[in-house]
Short mmCIF file of the C-alpha atoms (twelve columns), coordinates in Angstrom:
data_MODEL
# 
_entry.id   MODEL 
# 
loop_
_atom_site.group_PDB 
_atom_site.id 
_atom_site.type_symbol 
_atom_site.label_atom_id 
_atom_site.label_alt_id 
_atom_site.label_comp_id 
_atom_site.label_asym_id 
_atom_site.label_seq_id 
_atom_site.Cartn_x 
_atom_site.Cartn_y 
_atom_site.Cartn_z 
_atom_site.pdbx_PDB_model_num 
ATOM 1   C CA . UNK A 1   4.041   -0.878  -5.159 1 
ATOM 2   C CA . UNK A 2   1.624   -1.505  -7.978 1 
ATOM 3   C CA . UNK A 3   -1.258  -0.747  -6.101 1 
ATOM 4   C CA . UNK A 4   -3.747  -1.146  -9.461 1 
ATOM 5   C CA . UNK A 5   -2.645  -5.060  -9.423 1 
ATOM 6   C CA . UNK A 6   -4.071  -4.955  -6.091 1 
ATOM 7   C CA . UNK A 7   -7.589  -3.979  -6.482 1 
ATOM 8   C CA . UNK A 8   -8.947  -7.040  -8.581 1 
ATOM 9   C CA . UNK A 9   -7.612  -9.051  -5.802 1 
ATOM 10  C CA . UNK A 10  -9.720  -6.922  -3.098 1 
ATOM 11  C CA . UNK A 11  -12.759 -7.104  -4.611 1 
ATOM 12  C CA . UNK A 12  -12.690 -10.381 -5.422 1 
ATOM 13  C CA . UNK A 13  -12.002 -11.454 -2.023 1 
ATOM 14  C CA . UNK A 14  -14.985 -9.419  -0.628 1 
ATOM 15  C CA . UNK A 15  -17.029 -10.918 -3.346 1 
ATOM 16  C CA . UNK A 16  -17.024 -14.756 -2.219 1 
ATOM 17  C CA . UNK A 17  -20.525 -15.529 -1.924 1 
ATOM 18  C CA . UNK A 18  -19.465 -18.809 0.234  1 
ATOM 19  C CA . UNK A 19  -17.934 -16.583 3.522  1 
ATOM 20  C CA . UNK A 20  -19.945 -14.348 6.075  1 
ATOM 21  C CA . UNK A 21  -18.625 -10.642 6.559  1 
ATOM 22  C CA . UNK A 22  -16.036 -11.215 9.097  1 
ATOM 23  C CA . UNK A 23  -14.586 -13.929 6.912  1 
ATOM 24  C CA . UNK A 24  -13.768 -11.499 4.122  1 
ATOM 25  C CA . UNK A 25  -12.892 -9.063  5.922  1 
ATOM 26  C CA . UNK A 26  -10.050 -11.577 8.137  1 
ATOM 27  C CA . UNK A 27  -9.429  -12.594 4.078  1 
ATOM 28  C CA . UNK A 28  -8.562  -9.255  2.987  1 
ATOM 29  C CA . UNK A 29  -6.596  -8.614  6.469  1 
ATOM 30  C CA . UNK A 30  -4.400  -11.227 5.769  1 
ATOM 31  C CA . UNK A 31  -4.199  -10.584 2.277  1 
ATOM 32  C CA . UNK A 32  -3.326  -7.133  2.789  1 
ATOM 33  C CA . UNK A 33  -0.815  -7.965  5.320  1 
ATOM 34  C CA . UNK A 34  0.848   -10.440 2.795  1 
ATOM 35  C CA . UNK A 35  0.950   -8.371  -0.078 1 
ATOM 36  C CA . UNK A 36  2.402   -5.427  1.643  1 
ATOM 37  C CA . UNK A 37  5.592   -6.008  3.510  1 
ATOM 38  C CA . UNK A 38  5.198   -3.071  5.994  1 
ATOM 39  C CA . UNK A 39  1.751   -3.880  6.838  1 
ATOM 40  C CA . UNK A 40  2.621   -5.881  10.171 1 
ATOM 41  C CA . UNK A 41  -0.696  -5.269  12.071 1 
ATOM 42  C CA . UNK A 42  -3.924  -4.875  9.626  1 
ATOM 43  C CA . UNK A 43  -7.625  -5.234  11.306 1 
ATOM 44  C CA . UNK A 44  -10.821 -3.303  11.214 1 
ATOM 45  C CA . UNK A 45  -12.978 -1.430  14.071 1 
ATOM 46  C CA . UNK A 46  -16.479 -0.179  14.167 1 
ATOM 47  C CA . UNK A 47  -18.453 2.102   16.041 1 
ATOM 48  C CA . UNK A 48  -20.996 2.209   18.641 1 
ATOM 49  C CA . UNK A 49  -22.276 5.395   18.256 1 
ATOM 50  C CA . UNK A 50  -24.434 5.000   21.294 1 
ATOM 51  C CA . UNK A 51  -21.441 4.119   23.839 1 
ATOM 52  C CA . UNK A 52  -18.968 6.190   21.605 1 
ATOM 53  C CA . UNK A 53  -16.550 3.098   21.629 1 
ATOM 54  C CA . UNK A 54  -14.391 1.221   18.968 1 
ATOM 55  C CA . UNK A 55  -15.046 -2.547  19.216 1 
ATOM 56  C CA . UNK A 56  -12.541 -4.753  16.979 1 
ATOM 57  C CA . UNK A 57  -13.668 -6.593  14.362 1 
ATOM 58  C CA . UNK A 58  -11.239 -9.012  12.162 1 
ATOM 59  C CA . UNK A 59  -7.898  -8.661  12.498 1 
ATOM 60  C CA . UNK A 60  -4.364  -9.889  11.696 1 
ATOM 61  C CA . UNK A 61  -1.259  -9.764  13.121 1 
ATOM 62  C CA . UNK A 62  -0.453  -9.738  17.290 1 
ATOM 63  C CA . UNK A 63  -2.514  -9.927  19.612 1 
ATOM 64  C CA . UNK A 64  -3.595  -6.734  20.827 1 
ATOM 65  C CA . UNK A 65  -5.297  -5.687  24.244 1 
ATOM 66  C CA . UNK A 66  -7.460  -2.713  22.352 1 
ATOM 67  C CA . UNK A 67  -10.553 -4.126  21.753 1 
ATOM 68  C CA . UNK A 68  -12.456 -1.350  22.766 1 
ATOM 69  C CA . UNK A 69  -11.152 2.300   22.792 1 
ATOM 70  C CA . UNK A 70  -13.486 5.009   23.176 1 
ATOM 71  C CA . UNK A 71  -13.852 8.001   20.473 1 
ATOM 72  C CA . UNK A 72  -11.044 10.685  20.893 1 
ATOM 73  C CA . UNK A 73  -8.932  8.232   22.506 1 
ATOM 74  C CA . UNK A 74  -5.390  7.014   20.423 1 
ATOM 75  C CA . UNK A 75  -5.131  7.202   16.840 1 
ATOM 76  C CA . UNK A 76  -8.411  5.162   15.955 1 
ATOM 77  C CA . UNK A 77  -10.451 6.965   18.657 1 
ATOM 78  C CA . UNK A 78  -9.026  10.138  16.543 1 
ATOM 79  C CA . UNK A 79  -10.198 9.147   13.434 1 
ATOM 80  C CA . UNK A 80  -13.993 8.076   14.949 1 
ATOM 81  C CA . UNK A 81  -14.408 11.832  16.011 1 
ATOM 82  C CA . UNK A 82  -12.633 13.541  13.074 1 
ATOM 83  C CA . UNK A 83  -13.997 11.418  10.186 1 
ATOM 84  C CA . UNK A 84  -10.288 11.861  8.634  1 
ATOM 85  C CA . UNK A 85  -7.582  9.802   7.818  1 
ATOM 86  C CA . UNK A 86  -4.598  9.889   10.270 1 
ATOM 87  C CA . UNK A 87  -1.011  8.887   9.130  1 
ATOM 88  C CA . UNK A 88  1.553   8.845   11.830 1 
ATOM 89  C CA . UNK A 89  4.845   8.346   10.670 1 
ATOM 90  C CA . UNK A 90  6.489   7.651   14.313 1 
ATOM 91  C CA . UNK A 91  4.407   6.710   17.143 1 
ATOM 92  C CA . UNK A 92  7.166   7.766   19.835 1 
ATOM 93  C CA . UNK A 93  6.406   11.305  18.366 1 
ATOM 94  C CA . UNK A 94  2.605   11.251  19.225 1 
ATOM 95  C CA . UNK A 95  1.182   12.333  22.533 1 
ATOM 96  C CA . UNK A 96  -2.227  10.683  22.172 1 
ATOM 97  C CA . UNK A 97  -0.821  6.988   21.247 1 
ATOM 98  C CA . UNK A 98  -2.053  3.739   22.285 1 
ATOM 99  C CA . UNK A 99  0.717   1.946   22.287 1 
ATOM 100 C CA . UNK A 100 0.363   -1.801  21.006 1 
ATOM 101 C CA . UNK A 101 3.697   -3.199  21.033 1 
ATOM 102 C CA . UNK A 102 7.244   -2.275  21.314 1 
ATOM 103 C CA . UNK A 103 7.573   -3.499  17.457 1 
ATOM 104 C CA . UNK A 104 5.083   -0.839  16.354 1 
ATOM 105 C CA . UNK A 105 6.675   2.311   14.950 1 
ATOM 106 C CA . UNK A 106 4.298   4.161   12.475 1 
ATOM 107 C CA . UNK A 107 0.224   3.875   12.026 1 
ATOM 108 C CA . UNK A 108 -2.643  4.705   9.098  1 
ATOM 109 C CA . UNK A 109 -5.703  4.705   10.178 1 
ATOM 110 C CA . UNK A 110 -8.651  5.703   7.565  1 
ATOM 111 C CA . UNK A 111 -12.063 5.875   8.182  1 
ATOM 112 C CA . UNK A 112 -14.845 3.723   6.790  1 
ATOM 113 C CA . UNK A 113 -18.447 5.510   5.763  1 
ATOM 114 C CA . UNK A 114 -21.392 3.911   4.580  1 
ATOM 115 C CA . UNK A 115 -24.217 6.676   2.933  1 
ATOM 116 C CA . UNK A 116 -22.088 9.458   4.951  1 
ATOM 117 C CA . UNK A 117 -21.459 7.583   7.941  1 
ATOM 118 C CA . UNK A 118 -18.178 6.733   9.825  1 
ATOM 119 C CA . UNK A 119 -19.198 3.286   10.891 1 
ATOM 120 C CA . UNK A 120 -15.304 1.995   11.646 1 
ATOM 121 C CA . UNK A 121 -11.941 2.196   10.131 1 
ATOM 122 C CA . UNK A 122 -9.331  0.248   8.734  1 
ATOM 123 C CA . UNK A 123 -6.106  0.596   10.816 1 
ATOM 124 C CA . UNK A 124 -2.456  -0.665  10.424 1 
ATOM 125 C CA . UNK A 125 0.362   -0.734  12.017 1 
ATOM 126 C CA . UNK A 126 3.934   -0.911  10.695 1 
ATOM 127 C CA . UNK A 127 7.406   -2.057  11.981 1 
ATOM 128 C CA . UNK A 128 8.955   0.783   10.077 1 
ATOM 129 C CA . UNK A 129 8.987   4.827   10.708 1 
ATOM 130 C CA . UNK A 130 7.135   6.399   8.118  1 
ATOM 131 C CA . UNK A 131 6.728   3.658   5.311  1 
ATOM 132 C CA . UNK A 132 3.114   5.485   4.981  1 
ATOM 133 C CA . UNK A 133 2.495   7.660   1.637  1 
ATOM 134 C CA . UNK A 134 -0.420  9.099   0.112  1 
ATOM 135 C CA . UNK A 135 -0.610  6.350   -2.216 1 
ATOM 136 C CA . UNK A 136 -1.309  3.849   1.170  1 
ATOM 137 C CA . UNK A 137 -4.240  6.455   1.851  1 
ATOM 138 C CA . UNK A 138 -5.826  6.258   -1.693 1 
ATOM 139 C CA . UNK A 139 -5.695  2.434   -1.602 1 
ATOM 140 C CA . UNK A 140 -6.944  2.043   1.722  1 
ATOM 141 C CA . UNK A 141 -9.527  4.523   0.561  1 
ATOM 142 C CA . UNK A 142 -10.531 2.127   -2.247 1 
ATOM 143 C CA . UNK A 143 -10.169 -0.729  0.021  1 
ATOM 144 C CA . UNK A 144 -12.542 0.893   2.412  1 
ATOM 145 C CA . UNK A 145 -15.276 1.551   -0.395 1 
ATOM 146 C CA . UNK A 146 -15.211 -2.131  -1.607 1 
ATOM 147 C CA . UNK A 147 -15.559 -3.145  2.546  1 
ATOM 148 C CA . UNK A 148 -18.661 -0.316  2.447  1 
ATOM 149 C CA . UNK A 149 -20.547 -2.503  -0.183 1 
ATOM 150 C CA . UNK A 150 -21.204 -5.311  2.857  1 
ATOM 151 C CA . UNK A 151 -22.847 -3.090  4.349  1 
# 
């Protein structure tokens, strides 16, 4: 994966002046979820610090019932409370897992900070066991830094 071809493309997308946040960021779903062939479920949650809930935000890919999942709870609820990234090569192998859909066999979920704080993460979910390297965590790193700046 040339991951450097993909970056231009990222920040352009999150650049258009003509499209409100969630318009980018369903944009940059979908274009993630094109350009990466085991990217089969890409969408975004924030936090409610307050209720200490998830709420989804743009998405791609099946429907999902999740649309709120409170901190410590599944992979993403995980991630709100340990402000780390979270690759999970096989679901079926995880004790705390949410599960989405039969189809879904490995998850990345990495956490999204603006000045210091984890407002949401970008999660994905693949139809392959362990397709997830440390490469996917520095793009989605980069990724997450370039969805920071609408903030």
């Amino acid at each position: 994966m040339e991951w450097n071809n993909l970056k231009p493309q990222v920040a352009a997308i999150l650049s258009q002046n003509n499209l409100d946040r969630d318009a980018k960021l369903k944009n940059l779903c979908q274009f993630l979820s094109d350009s990466i062939s085991y990217y089969n479920w890409v969408g975004f949650y924030f936090a409610d610090h307050n209720t200490k809930t998830l709420h989804l935000g743009p998405y791609v890919g099946a429907e999902t019932d999740h649309t709120i999942i409170p901190f410590g709870k599944g992979i993403c609820g995980q991630v709100a409370e340990s402000n780390a990234n979270f690759v999970v090569p096989d679901v079926a192998a995880q004790s705390n897992y949410i599960a989405c859909s039969f189809t879904v066999k490995s998850e990345i979920v990495v956490p999204l900070f603006v000045n210091g704080k984890n407002i949401g993460q970008i999660d994905i979910d693949s139809h392959v066991i362990d397709p997830f390297t440390e490469a996917d965590e520095r793009f989605l790193e980069f990724v997450n830094q370039e969805v920071a700046k609408l903030f």
